Each structure stands twice: as structure tokens, then as C-alpha cells.
Amino acid sequence: MIRDIKLGNATGYEFHDLRDDDGKFLSDISAVDTATGMSYYSCVAVCRDTSRTWTWIDVAQKAGTWVLPSLAIMAQLPFGAHSSLDDWGAVVLTIGCPALAAYSLALTVLNGQWITRQFEGITFGAASDAVRCLRSLQQTPIKLGPKGLLASLVVLPCNDQYWHTLAHKLDKQDSTWTIPAIISVGWVVLAYLLTIVTSSAQVKNAVDGLAIGAAWCFLLAVVTGWLIVSPKCNARRNAHCLREANAIARVAPENIADHSTPQSVCIETDAVYPKHRAFELIEEPDTLLVDQMSSQPLYNYARYHTWTAISLQVHQYYRNAHFQRFHGITAHGGQYDSGDDGRNRFGTNSQILSYCEEDKYSPAYALGGRSEDWLIACGLALSLQWGTIGAAVLAFVLTPTTGLGCRSLAYLIYGGVATVVWIMFLISGWLTHRVFSRANTLVDFSRGSSHRIALYRFLSITLRRLAKLFATINALGFVVICFLHFTRKFSTCYCNSSVIGRGASRAYDMVIWNDGTAAIKHMKNGFLGSIILSLGCGVCFIIFLRSSLKPRRISESQP
């Protein structure tokens, strides 16, 4: 049409149906040589607003270049749940809600950093091993038993071996940051960079692929992050480690004889608590705790509140015992023995518990850290998600015809749904925590008589189920959108003219692409910016995780 109008052969169309590089109307017939596009209405009249033709070979080639490498790298995500359905569900949720995956990953790292910070300066018993255990148990659904059991684990010198054994067995799990994993990630990164370089010469034909590659960068960052963190997520292995450690745990008796020794007051746990242990696996089936009971690291969002409560309880007992000892107070109330610390750390069950719960010798301090860590995790999750999805949107918005179009709107909808799903998961996790009657002890949910607890339970389950449904639909939609690009279903007059953002009267379809024009230069700059934005967000996310994974050693100095 444009050529016919320029030659004067078009019938039914005039020069004012044409547009220049900026989408402006031509001033007169003398400017017809500067025309590079046509109005939206003219495009519909000429092309009937149908999509362009495509071939399966072209689709397969582009999908193999831009999509399949990202899908293949999902094999490096952490697996190990009891059910393979949980593992597959985690894969779908990672694609359908990138913010949830990034949030759980960031929380895992920040939790370890936080608990190490809380134990700074505490040198009582096996405090350093206790920190290692708490960091490794983030993927294990645990609850605390009777307080006397935990107090015995903290105070009795014979239980120092419990913490050391549990920490050693959990740490023996193989690291996922292995040479094959590094090579796998490296090949994906190298292939992506080489594709960007080869596509830069023909930006017009690589518009869709470059934007799709930018959007998938979140997965590369999440996979790399989990590989570096190496979470202890083998459910069967974790349960076995906990049971082996519980088998050697000892507890203080109800009464002790005079002239007892630390060894003589360490008795079998079954003698006092035959059905309980200090750390117990949550094994009772409950719809409310579906995510919390899965060892998938993606569900660390659901264990965040419970793990924090348990860690605080352990920290409180160690801290109080540490300062009791510092002030020369023994667990049994007798004279302090400066030569043999073990003789200061035994007593009856009630004495041991009182020793851990007495905080009058502990200096007041601001616990803090959790709200700040939560905000940091939220910020990192949203930054990674919208940094990569926003890069794809930016690339499409700056592609002539500039403005909001079908392609950019599709990615905005994907990111918006993912954000809503993430918020639903967070609210569900908070409501589940509210159902707990105590900070570290689970109540019997089925017998709860409180209407508020029942409401929290209903809302938590409903929100979680809806969130998973929406995330699944969002993940499938995201993959379908990628393939729709390659089948050129978005190559219609309506989509190419950016009618959504410009309006039908101002919309136009750019048909002739001249490399020297300002519009093409702006488009290339936009693509460069989107690539830098997506890769930059991913790299910054990984750098933060890597730097936070170096926890400070627990100080050996006295307060």
C-alpha cells in the first residue's frame, strides 16, 4: 500500500493514511517519501487484521533458542519431597509465581544470618552446633515438645553430643553446588549471551526472542541461588537424622540423689517423656499444614513463622543459661565449680527448666531483625520478578510502534497475577501462624472451638488453594504466550499498532524499518537497557545471597 501510494497507483487510500517514523501524519504529498507506516484503520482495511503466516520449523528453531534452555535448567531446582507431586508443584509455582520462589530463597538465607546474629557471644554448651542445626532444619516440618525436653538439651552436658551429632548428620548431605550443576548453568548463560550477540544485528527479527529471554532470567537467578544455598530438603534423610539424634538425647530426672554426678542424672528420655521428644516431626495429616509439611524449599514461606518461633525459644534458653553461668549460678542451685563446668549443668527437670527460663540475669536487648529481614526478602522477591518481567515489557514498549500493546500487556498481566498470588501465599502463611495457640507449640486444630481460629483456618486453606490454582494457570499462560510469539499470533494490525496504549485514532503500524532512523536507534537502546536490567537484577540477587551466606562465627568471648 505504501509503495502504491508513493507511486500514485493506490485507489481508495490517500497520503494522509501514511505515517512517518514517529507516527505523525504526513503534512503534504511531498513528504510521502518519509512514510514508513500506515494508520491502524488502513492496516485493517488492507490486511484484515489477521496474523502473519508461520511455519513449525521457525517455531521450533526460536523455541529451542529462547525457551527450552530455561525449561531445561529447571532440572537443577531442589527436589527431595516425600511426594513427586510436591516437586512438580514446586516447579509450576516457580514459573507461575517467581516472587514466591525468590522470597523463600531470600528468607532461607536471611534466616540463617539472623539466627547466627542472635547467638553472637553465647558460648554456653553446644550453642554453635545448635545454630548449625537450626539453619539446616528450615526445610524440615518440626515442632517443639514439652519445654523440659528442650531445657535438658540445652543444659545437660551429656546432650552436647546431641547437637553435634544432629548438625554433623544434616551437614553431611551432598551440596547441590557441584561441577555438573555449575556447567549446566554456565552453558545456559553462555548460550543466552551468544544468542543476544548474534541477534543484535537483526533486532527486528529477534524482538520477541530477546524479550522472552529477559523475562526468563528470573529462573536462572532462582536456580543458581538454590544451588549455592544447597538446602537440606531430602525429607527422608532429614527425618532419619532427627530420629538418630533423638535416640541419644537424654533428660533430667524428676529427683536426684545427693552427690550425683552430671553423668548419673542423664537418663533415657522415655523414662520421663515416653511419647515426646524436644524436636518432633509434624506427621499428623492436616489440610492447614500441607505446605509446611513439605520439605520443598519453595515452601519455606509457610515455615517462616514456626521456624522463627522455635529458633527464638532455643535462643532464649541458651541465652538465659549463658548469663546464669556468667553470674556464677548453677542449674541445681549449689556452689559454682569454676574448675568443672559440667558439675554446674545438672539438676532435676524442674531445676533445669527454671534455669533456662529465668531471665533476671540476662541484660535487656532488642531482639529485632525479623521485620527488617521480612522487608528485605519482599524487596528482593519483587525486584527480581519485576526486574526481569519489566525488562520484557520495556523491550516491547520501545519497539515501534511504541507504547503499550498486546505483547507488553500480556507480560504485565503475568507479572500482576504472580504478584497477587504471592500476596495470597503470604497472607495464608500468616493466618496459619495465627492458628497456633503458642509461639512454638501446635494446637489440636480439629478441636478448636474459637470462631476466630476457625475463620483463620478456613481463610488460610482457601487462599492457599486459590493461589496455587492461579499460579498454575499463570505458569501455563506464560509458556503459551512465549510460543504465541513464535507463531506470530501477536503480529496483527491491532497488536503491531499498539492500539491499547495509543488508542485507535493515534495507532499506526510501522511497516518499513530503516536502521538509520531515530525510532530504530531508540529501540536498540531500549533492548540494551532491558538486557542490562534483567541480567543486572539476577546478578545482584545472586551477589546478595552469596554475600549473606557467610555467617559470622559465634564469638568465643564472654559478655
Coordinates of C-alpha atoms in Angstrom, one line a residue:
M1 CA 0.0 0.0 0.0
I2 CA 2.7 2.4 1.0
R3 CA 4.6 1.8 -2.2
D4 CA 1.4 2.1 -4.3
I5 CA 0.6 5.5 -2.7
K6 CA 4.1 6.7 -3.3
L7 CA 3.8 5.7 -7.0
G8 CA 0.3 7.1 -7.2
N9 CA -1.3 3.7 -8.0
A10 CA -3.3 3.2 -4.9
T11 CA -7.1 3.6 -5.1
G12 CA -9.2 4.3 -2.1
Y13 CA -6.2 5.5 0.0
E14 CA -4.5 8.9 0.3
F15 CA -1.2 10.1 1.6
H16 CA -2.7 11.1 4.9
D17 CA -3.2 7.4 5.7
L18 CA 0.6 7.1 6.0
R19 CA 2.8 7.8 9.0
D20 CA 6.4 8.7 9.5
D21 CA 8.8 7.2 12.0
D22 CA 7.2 9.0 14.9
G23 CA 3.7 8.1 13.9
K24 CA 2.9 11.6 12.7
F25 CA 0.6 12.4 9.8
L26 CA 2.3 13.5 6.6
S27 CA 2.0 17.2 6.1
D28 CA 1.6 17.0 2.4
I29 CA 2.1 14.8 -0.6
S30 CA 5.7 16.0 -0.9
A31 CA 6.6 14.2 2.3
V32 CA 5.4 10.8 1.1
D33 CA 8.9 9.6 0.7
T34 CA 9.4 9.7 4.5
A35 CA 6.5 7.4 5.1
T36 CA 7.3 4.2 7.0
G37 CA 3.9 3.1 8.3
M38 CA 0.2 3.3 7.9
S39 CA -2.7 4.1 10.2
Y40 CA -4.4 1.4 12.2
Y41 CA -7.6 1.7 10.1
S42 CA -5.7 1.5 6.9
C43 CA -3.8 -1.6 8.1
V44 CA -7.1 -3.3 9.0
A45 CA -8.6 -2.4 5.6
V46 CA -5.5 -3.7 3.7
C47 CA -4.5 -6.7 5.9
R48 CA -7.9 -7.5 7.5
D49 CA -6.2 -7.7 10.9
T50 CA -5.1 -11.3 10.5
S51 CA -1.9 -12.7 11.9
R52 CA 1.1 -13.3 9.7
T53 CA 1.9 -16.8 8.4
W54 CA 4.3 -19.0 10.2
T55 CA 5.9 -22.5 10.0
W56 CA 6.6 -25.2 12.5
I57 CA 10.3 -25.1 11.6
D58 CA 10.5 -21.4 12.5
V59 CA 8.7 -22.0 15.8
A60 CA 10.9 -25.0 16.7
Q61 CA 14.0 -23.0 16.0
K62 CA 13.0 -20.0 18.0
A63 CA 11.6 -22.1 20.9
G64 CA 14.8 -24.1 21.0
T65 CA 16.9 -20.9 21.2
W66 CA 14.9 -18.8 23.7
V67 CA 12.6 -21.1 25.8
L68 CA 13.9 -24.7 26.0
P69 CA 17.2 -23.8 27.7
S70 CA 15.2 -22.1 30.5
L71 CA 12.9 -25.0 30.8
A72 CA 15.8 -27.5 30.9
I73 CA 17.5 -25.7 33.7
M74 CA 14.5 -26.4 36.0
A75 CA 16.1 -29.8 36.4
Q76 CA 18.5 -28.1 38.8
L77 CA 15.8 -26.9 41.2
P78 CA 16.0 -28.6 44.6
F79 CA 13.9 -31.7 44.9
G80 CA 13.5 -34.3 47.7
A81 CA 10.0 -34.1 49.0
H82 CA 8.1 -37.2 50.1
S83 CA 5.8 -36.9 47.0
S84 CA 6.9 -36.3 43.5
L85 CA 3.7 -34.3 43.1
D86 CA 5.2 -31.8 45.6
D87 CA 8.3 -31.5 43.5
W88 CA 6.3 -31.0 40.3
G89 CA 4.1 -28.5 42.1
A90 CA 7.1 -26.5 43.2
V91 CA 8.3 -26.3 39.6
V92 CA 4.9 -25.0 38.4
L93 CA 4.7 -22.5 41.3
T94 CA 8.2 -21.3 40.5
I95 CA 7.2 -20.4 37.0
G96 CA 3.7 -19.1 37.9
C97 CA 4.9 -17.0 40.8
P98 CA 8.6 -16.0 40.6
A99 CA 8.3 -13.8 43.6
L100 CA 7.4 -16.7 45.8
A101 CA 10.5 -18.7 44.8
A102 CA 12.7 -15.6 45.3
Y103 CA 11.0 -14.8 48.6
S104 CA 11.5 -18.3 50.0
L105 CA 15.1 -18.3 48.8
A106 CA 15.9 -14.9 50.3
L107 CA 14.2 -15.9 53.6
T108 CA 16.3 -19.1 53.8
V109 CA 19.5 -17.1 53.6
L110 CA 18.3 -14.3 55.9
N111 CA 17.1 -16.8 58.5
G112 CA 20.5 -18.4 58.7
Q113 CA 22.1 -15.0 59.0
W114 CA 19.6 -13.8 61.6
I115 CA 19.9 -16.8 64.0
T116 CA 23.7 -16.6 63.8
R117 CA 23.5 -13.0 64.8
Q118 CA 21.2 -13.7 67.7
F119 CA 23.7 -16.3 69.1
E120 CA 26.6 -13.8 69.0
G121 CA 28.6 -14.0 72.2
I122 CA 26.7 -17.1 73.6
T123 CA 29.2 -19.8 74.5
F124 CA 27.1 -22.0 76.8
G125 CA 27.2 -25.7 75.9
A126 CA 26.8 -26.6 72.3
A127 CA 25.5 -23.2 71.2
S128 CA 27.5 -23.2 67.9
D129 CA 26.1 -26.6 66.9
A130 CA 22.6 -25.5 67.9
V131 CA 22.9 -22.7 65.3
R132 CA 24.0 -25.1 62.6
C133 CA 21.0 -27.4 63.4
L134 CA 18.5 -24.5 63.3
R135 CA 19.9 -23.3 59.9
S136 CA 19.7 -26.8 58.4
L137 CA 16.2 -27.6 59.8
Q138 CA 14.5 -24.8 57.8
Q139 CA 13.1 -27.3 55.3
T140 CA 12.0 -29.8 58.0
P141 CA 8.5 -29.6 59.4
I142 CA 9.2 -29.6 63.1
K143 CA 7.5 -28.6 66.3
L144 CA 8.7 -28.4 69.9
G145 CA 7.8 -31.0 72.5
P146 CA 7.5 -30.3 76.3
K147 CA 9.7 -27.5 77.5
G148 CA 11.6 -29.7 79.9
L149 CA 13.0 -31.7 77.0
L150 CA 14.4 -28.6 75.3
A151 CA 15.8 -27.4 78.6
S152 CA 17.6 -30.7 79.1
L153 CA 19.1 -30.5 75.6
V154 CA 20.4 -27.0 76.3
V155 CA 21.8 -27.5 79.9
L156 CA 22.8 -31.1 80.4
P157 CA 26.4 -31.6 79.3
C158 CA 25.6 -35.1 78.0
N159 CA 23.3 -33.6 75.4
D160 CA 26.1 -31.5 73.8
Q161 CA 26.7 -34.6 71.7
Y162 CA 23.0 -34.5 70.6
W163 CA 23.5 -31.1 68.9
H164 CA 26.9 -32.1 67.4
T165 CA 25.5 -35.4 66.0
L166 CA 22.4 -33.7 64.5
A167 CA 24.4 -30.9 63.0
H168 CA 27.0 -33.3 61.6
K169 CA 24.5 -35.6 60.0
L170 CA 22.5 -32.8 58.5
D171 CA 25.6 -31.2 57.0
K172 CA 26.7 -34.5 55.5
Q173 CA 24.0 -34.1 52.8
D174 CA 25.6 -33.6 49.4
S175 CA 26.0 -30.0 48.2
T176 CA 24.0 -29.1 45.1
W177 CA 26.6 -26.6 44.0
T178 CA 28.6 -29.2 42.1
I179 CA 30.7 -29.2 38.9
P180 CA 27.9 -30.7 36.8
A181 CA 25.4 -28.1 38.1
I182 CA 27.9 -25.2 37.5
I183 CA 28.5 -26.5 33.9
S184 CA 24.7 -26.7 33.3
V185 CA 24.1 -23.2 34.5
G186 CA 27.2 -21.9 32.7
W187 CA 26.1 -23.4 29.4
V188 CA 22.6 -21.7 29.7
V189 CA 24.2 -18.4 30.5
L190 CA 26.7 -18.7 27.6
A191 CA 24.0 -19.7 25.1
Y192 CA 21.9 -16.8 26.2
L193 CA 24.8 -14.3 25.8
L194 CA 25.8 -15.7 22.4
T195 CA 22.2 -15.5 21.2
I196 CA 22.0 -11.9 22.3
V197 CA 25.1 -11.1 20.4
T198 CA 24.0 -12.8 17.2
S199 CA 20.6 -11.3 17.4
S200 CA 21.8 -7.8 17.9
A201 CA 22.4 -7.4 14.2
Q202 CA 18.8 -8.2 13.3
V203 CA 16.9 -6.7 16.1
K204 CA 13.6 -6.6 14.1
N205 CA 13.5 -10.4 13.7
A206 CA 14.7 -11.1 17.3
V207 CA 12.3 -8.7 19.1
D208 CA 10.2 -11.5 20.6
G209 CA 13.1 -13.7 21.5
L210 CA 15.2 -11.1 23.2
A211 CA 12.2 -10.0 25.4
I212 CA 11.3 -13.6 26.2
G213 CA 14.9 -14.3 27.2
A214 CA 14.9 -11.3 29.5
A215 CA 11.7 -12.5 31.2
W216 CA 13.1 -16.0 31.8
C217 CA 16.2 -14.6 33.6
F218 CA 14.4 -14.8 36.9
L219 CA 14.5 -18.6 36.7
L220 CA 18.3 -18.6 36.1
A221 CA 18.8 -16.5 39.2
V222 CA 16.5 -18.7 41.4
V223 CA 18.1 -21.9 40.2
T224 CA 21.6 -20.5 40.8
G225 CA 20.6 -19.2 44.2
W226 CA 19.3 -22.6 45.3
L227 CA 22.4 -24.4 44.0
I228 CA 24.6 -22.0 46.1
V229 CA 22.4 -22.3 49.2
S230 CA 22.2 -26.1 49.0
P231 CA 19.1 -26.5 51.2
K232 CA 18.7 -29.7 53.3
C233 CA 15.5 -30.7 51.6
N234 CA 15.7 -34.5 51.5
A235 CA 12.7 -35.3 53.6
R236 CA 13.6 -38.9 54.3
R237 CA 17.2 -38.1 55.1
N238 CA 16.2 -35.2 57.4
A239 CA 13.7 -37.4 59.3
H240 CA 16.4 -40.1 59.7
C241 CA 18.9 -37.6 61.0
L242 CA 16.4 -36.3 63.5
R243 CA 15.4 -39.7 64.8
E244 CA 19.0 -40.8 65.2
A245 CA 19.8 -37.7 67.2
N246 CA 16.7 -38.1 69.3
A247 CA 17.8 -41.6 70.1
I248 CA 20.8 -40.3 72.0
A249 CA 19.1 -37.4 73.7
R250 CA 18.9 -37.5 77.5
V251 CA 16.6 -35.7 80.0
A252 CA 17.0 -34.6 83.6
P253 CA 15.1 -36.8 86.2
E254 CA 12.3 -35.6 88.4
N255 CA 14.5 -36.1 91.5
I256 CA 18.2 -36.6 92.1
A257 CA 20.2 -38.1 95.0
D258 CA 22.9 -36.3 96.9
H259 CA 26.4 -36.4 95.5
S260 CA 25.1 -37.1 92.0
T261 CA 27.4 -36.5 89.0
P262 CA 26.4 -34.9 85.7
Q263 CA 26.6 -38.4 84.1
S264 CA 24.3 -40.0 86.6
V265 CA 21.5 -37.5 86.1
C266 CA 21.3 -38.0 82.4
I267 CA 18.5 -40.6 81.9
E268 CA 16.7 -42.0 78.9
T269 CA 14.0 -39.7 77.5
D270 CA 11.4 -42.4 77.6
A271 CA 11.7 -42.6 81.4
V272 CA 10.1 -39.1 81.7
Y273 CA 8.5 -38.4 78.3
P274 CA 7.8 -41.7 76.6
K275 CA 5.8 -40.2 73.8
H276 CA 7.6 -36.9 73.2
R277 CA 10.9 -35.5 72.0
A278 CA 12.3 -32.0 72.1
F279 CA 12.1 -31.7 68.3
E280 CA 9.3 -33.6 66.8
L281 CA 8.3 -34.1 63.1
I282 CA 4.9 -32.8 62.2
E283 CA 3.4 -36.0 60.8
E284 CA -0.3 -35.6 61.6
P285 CA -2.1 -35.1 58.3
D286 CA -3.8 -31.7 58.4
T287 CA -5.0 -29.7 55.4
L288 CA -3.9 -26.5 57.0
L289 CA -0.2 -27.6 57.1
V290 CA 0.1 -29.0 53.6
D291 CA 2.8 -26.6 52.5
Q292 CA 4.5 -26.5 55.9
M293 CA 4.9 -30.3 56.0
S294 CA 6.5 -30.5 52.6
S295 CA 10.3 -30.4 52.6
Q296 CA 10.4 -28.4 49.3
P297 CA 12.4 -25.2 49.9
L298 CA 9.9 -23.2 48.0
Y299 CA 7.5 -23.7 50.9
N300 CA 9.9 -22.0 53.4
Y301 CA 7.5 -19.1 53.3
A302 CA 5.0 -21.3 55.2
R303 CA 7.6 -22.4 57.8
Y304 CA 8.9 -18.9 58.4
H305 CA 6.8 -18.1 61.4
T306 CA 7.1 -21.5 63.0
W307 CA 10.8 -21.8 62.4
T308 CA 11.3 -18.3 63.9
A309 CA 9.3 -19.2 67.0
I310 CA 11.2 -22.4 67.6
S311 CA 14.6 -20.6 67.0
L312 CA 13.6 -17.9 69.4
Q313 CA 12.8 -20.5 72.1
V314 CA 16.1 -22.3 71.6
H315 CA 17.9 -18.9 71.7
Q316 CA 16.1 -17.8 74.8
Y317 CA 17.1 -20.9 76.7
Y318 CA 20.7 -20.7 75.6
R319 CA 20.9 -17.0 76.4
N320 CA 19.4 -17.3 79.8
A321 CA 21.6 -20.3 80.7
H322 CA 24.7 -18.4 79.4
F323 CA 24.2 -15.4 81.6
Q324 CA 23.2 -17.6 84.6
R325 CA 26.6 -19.3 84.3
F326 CA 28.3 -16.0 83.8
H327 CA 27.0 -14.8 87.1
G328 CA 28.0 -18.0 88.9
I329 CA 24.6 -19.6 89.1
T330 CA 24.4 -23.4 88.8
A331 CA 21.4 -25.3 87.5
H332 CA 21.0 -27.3 90.7
G333 CA 21.4 -24.2 92.9
G334 CA 24.5 -25.4 94.6
Q335 CA 28.0 -23.9 94.7
Y336 CA 29.6 -22.9 91.4
D337 CA 32.5 -25.1 90.4
S338 CA 34.9 -23.0 88.3
G339 CA 37.1 -26.0 87.5
D340 CA 34.5 -28.3 86.1
D341 CA 31.7 -26.6 84.1
G342 CA 29.8 -29.9 83.8
R343 CA 29.1 -30.0 87.5
N344 CA 27.3 -26.7 87.2
R345 CA 25.0 -28.0 84.5
F346 CA 22.8 -30.7 86.1
G347 CA 19.8 -30.8 88.3
T348 CA 16.2 -32.0 88.3
N349 CA 13.8 -31.5 85.5
S350 CA 12.2 -28.5 87.2
Q351 CA 15.5 -27.0 88.1
I352 CA 16.8 -27.3 84.6
L353 CA 13.6 -25.7 83.2
S354 CA 13.8 -22.8 85.7
Y355 CA 17.5 -22.3 84.9
C356 CA 16.6 -21.8 81.2
E357 CA 13.5 -19.7 81.8
E358 CA 15.0 -17.4 84.4
D359 CA 16.0 -14.2 82.6
K360 CA 16.7 -11.8 85.5
Y361 CA 20.4 -12.1 84.9
S362 CA 20.0 -11.6 81.1
P363 CA 20.5 -8.0 80.1
A364 CA 17.7 -6.4 78.2
Y365 CA 18.2 -6.2 74.5
A366 CA 16.2 -5.5 71.4
L367 CA 15.5 -8.7 69.5
G368 CA 14.6 -7.1 66.2
G369 CA 15.8 -8.3 62.9
R370 CA 12.7 -10.2 61.7
S371 CA 10.7 -7.3 60.3
E372 CA 13.8 -5.9 58.6
D373 CA 14.6 -9.4 57.2
W374 CA 11.0 -9.8 56.0
L375 CA 11.0 -6.4 54.2
I376 CA 14.4 -7.3 52.6
A377 CA 13.1 -10.6 51.4
C378 CA 10.0 -8.9 50.0
G379 CA 12.0 -6.3 48.3
L380 CA 14.4 -8.9 46.7
A381 CA 11.5 -11.0 45.5
L382 CA 9.6 -8.2 43.9
S383 CA 12.8 -6.7 42.4
L384 CA 13.8 -9.9 40.8
Q385 CA 10.3 -10.6 39.4
W386 CA 9.6 -7.2 38.1
G387 CA 13.2 -6.5 37.1
T388 CA 13.0 -9.4 34.6
I389 CA 9.4 -9.1 33.6
G390 CA 9.7 -5.3 33.5
A391 CA 12.7 -5.7 31.1
A392 CA 10.5 -7.7 28.7
V393 CA 7.7 -5.1 29.0
L394 CA 10.3 -2.3 28.4
A395 CA 11.6 -4.1 25.3
F396 CA 8.1 -4.3 23.7
V397 CA 7.0 -0.8 24.7
L398 CA 10.1 0.7 23.0
T399 CA 9.7 -1.4 19.8
P400 CA 7.9 0.5 17.0
T401 CA 5.1 1.1 17.2
T402 CA 6.0 2.3 20.7
G403 CA 3.5 2.2 23.5
L404 CA 1.5 -0.4 25.4
G405 CA 0.5 -3.2 23.1
C406 CA -0.7 -6.8 23.2
R407 CA 2.8 -8.3 23.9
S408 CA 3.7 -5.9 26.7
L409 CA 0.2 -6.2 28.3
A410 CA 0.5 -10.0 28.3
Y411 CA 3.6 -9.7 30.4
L412 CA 2.1 -7.1 32.7
I413 CA -0.8 -9.4 33.3
Y414 CA 1.6 -12.3 34.0
G415 CA 3.6 -10.2 36.5
G416 CA 0.4 -8.8 38.1
V417 CA -1.1 -12.2 38.6
A418 CA 2.2 -13.5 40.0
T419 CA 2.3 -10.6 42.5
V420 CA -1.3 -11.2 43.6
V421 CA -0.6 -14.9 44.0
W422 CA 2.5 -14.1 46.1
I423 CA 0.5 -11.8 48.4
M424 CA -2.2 -14.6 48.8
F425 CA 0.5 -17.0 49.9
L426 CA 1.9 -14.6 52.4
I427 CA -1.5 -13.9 53.9
S428 CA -2.2 -17.7 54.0
G429 CA 1.1 -18.3 55.9
W430 CA 0.3 -15.5 58.4
L431 CA -3.2 -16.9 59.0
T432 CA -1.7 -20.4 59.6
H433 CA 0.6 -18.9 62.2
R434 CA -2.3 -17.2 63.9
V435 CA -3.9 -20.5 64.4
F436 CA -1.1 -21.5 66.6
S437 CA -2.0 -21.1 70.3
R438 CA 1.6 -20.6 71.4
A439 CA 4.7 -19.4 69.8
N440 CA 6.2 -22.9 69.4
T441 CA 3.5 -25.4 70.1
L442 CA 0.9 -26.6 67.7
V443 CA -2.7 -26.8 69.0
D444 CA -5.1 -29.5 68.1
F445 CA -6.8 -27.7 65.2
S446 CA -9.7 -30.1 64.7
R447 CA -11.0 -29.4 68.2
G448 CA -10.6 -25.7 68.1
S449 CA -13.8 -24.0 69.5
S450 CA -12.8 -20.4 68.7
H451 CA -14.8 -18.9 65.8
R452 CA -11.9 -16.7 65.0
I453 CA -9.5 -19.6 64.8
A454 CA -12.0 -21.5 62.6
L455 CA -12.2 -18.4 60.4
Y456 CA -8.4 -18.1 60.1
R457 CA -8.2 -21.7 59.3
F458 CA -10.8 -21.5 56.5
L459 CA -9.3 -18.4 55.0
S460 CA -5.8 -19.8 55.1
I461 CA -6.7 -23.0 53.3
T462 CA -8.9 -21.2 50.8
L463 CA -6.3 -18.6 50.0
R464 CA -3.6 -21.2 49.6
R465 CA -5.7 -23.3 47.2
L466 CA -6.7 -20.3 45.1
A467 CA -3.2 -19.1 45.0
K468 CA -2.0 -22.5 43.7
L469 CA -4.7 -22.6 41.1
F470 CA -4.0 -19.1 39.8
A471 CA -0.2 -19.8 39.8
T472 CA -0.8 -22.9 37.7
I473 CA -2.9 -21.0 35.2
N474 CA -0.3 -18.2 35.2
A475 CA 2.5 -20.6 34.5
L476 CA 0.7 -22.3 31.7
G477 CA -0.3 -18.9 30.3
F478 CA 3.3 -17.7 30.4
V479 CA 4.6 -20.7 28.5
V480 CA 1.7 -20.3 26.0
I481 CA 2.5 -16.6 25.5
C482 CA 6.1 -17.5 24.7
F483 CA 5.0 -19.9 21.9
L484 CA 2.4 -17.5 20.6
H485 CA 5.2 -15.0 19.9
F486 CA 6.8 -17.6 17.7
T487 CA 3.6 -18.5 15.9
R488 CA 3.2 -14.7 15.2
K489 CA -0.3 -14.6 16.7
F490 CA 0.6 -11.2 18.0
S491 CA 1.5 -10.0 14.5
T492 CA -1.8 -8.4 13.8
C493 CA -2.7 -4.8 13.0
Y494 CA -4.2 -4.4 16.4
C495 CA -1.1 -5.6 18.3
N496 CA 1.5 -4.1 16.0
S497 CA -0.2 -0.7 16.1
S498 CA -0.2 -0.5 19.9
V499 CA -3.9 0.3 19.9
I500 CA -4.2 -0.4 23.7
G501 CA -1.8 2.3 24.6
R502 CA -2.3 4.8 21.8
G503 CA -5.9 4.5 21.0
A504 CA -7.3 3.6 17.6
S505 CA -7.1 7.1 16.2
R506 CA -3.4 7.6 17.0
A507 CA -2.3 4.0 16.4
Y508 CA -0.2 3.1 13.4
D509 CA 1.6 0.0 12.1
M510 CA 5.3 0.6 11.2
V511 CA 5.9 -1.4 8.0
I512 CA 9.3 -0.1 6.7
W513 CA 12.2 -0.5 9.2
N514 CA 15.1 1.8 8.3
D515 CA 18.1 1.2 10.5
G516 CA 19.2 4.8 10.4
T517 CA 16.0 6.2 11.8
A518 CA 15.7 7.6 15.3
A519 CA 12.9 5.1 16.2
I520 CA 15.1 2.1 15.4
K521 CA 18.0 3.6 17.4
H522 CA 15.7 4.2 20.4
M523 CA 14.5 0.6 20.0
K524 CA 18.1 -0.8 20.1
N525 CA 18.9 1.3 23.1
G526 CA 15.7 0.0 24.8
F527 CA 16.8 -3.6 24.1
L528 CA 20.2 -2.9 25.5
G529 CA 18.6 -1.4 28.6
S530 CA 16.2 -4.3 29.0
I531 CA 19.0 -6.9 28.8
I532 CA 21.1 -4.9 31.3
L533 CA 18.0 -4.6 33.6
S534 CA 17.2 -8.3 33.6
L535 CA 20.7 -9.6 33.9
G536 CA 21.6 -6.9 36.4
C537 CA 18.7 -7.8 38.7
G538 CA 19.6 -11.5 38.5
V539 CA 23.3 -10.9 39.2
C540 CA 22.5 -8.5 42.1
F541 CA 20.1 -11.1 43.6
I542 CA 22.8 -13.8 43.5
I543 CA 25.5 -11.5 44.8
F544 CA 23.3 -10.6 47.8
L545 CA 22.6 -14.3 48.5
R546 CA 26.3 -15.2 48.2
S547 CA 27.5 -12.4 50.5
S548 CA 24.8 -13.3 53.1
L549 CA 25.8 -16.9 53.1
K550 CA 29.0 -16.2 55.0
P551 CA 27.6 -16.0 58.6
R552 CA 29.8 -14.7 61.3
R553 CA 31.4 -17.2 63.6
I554 CA 29.9 -17.2 67.1
S555 CA 32.2 -15.2 69.3
E556 CA 34.0 -17.1 72.0
S557 CA 34.4 -14.0 74.1
Q558 CA 32.5 -13.6 77.4
P559 CA 29.9 -10.8 77.6

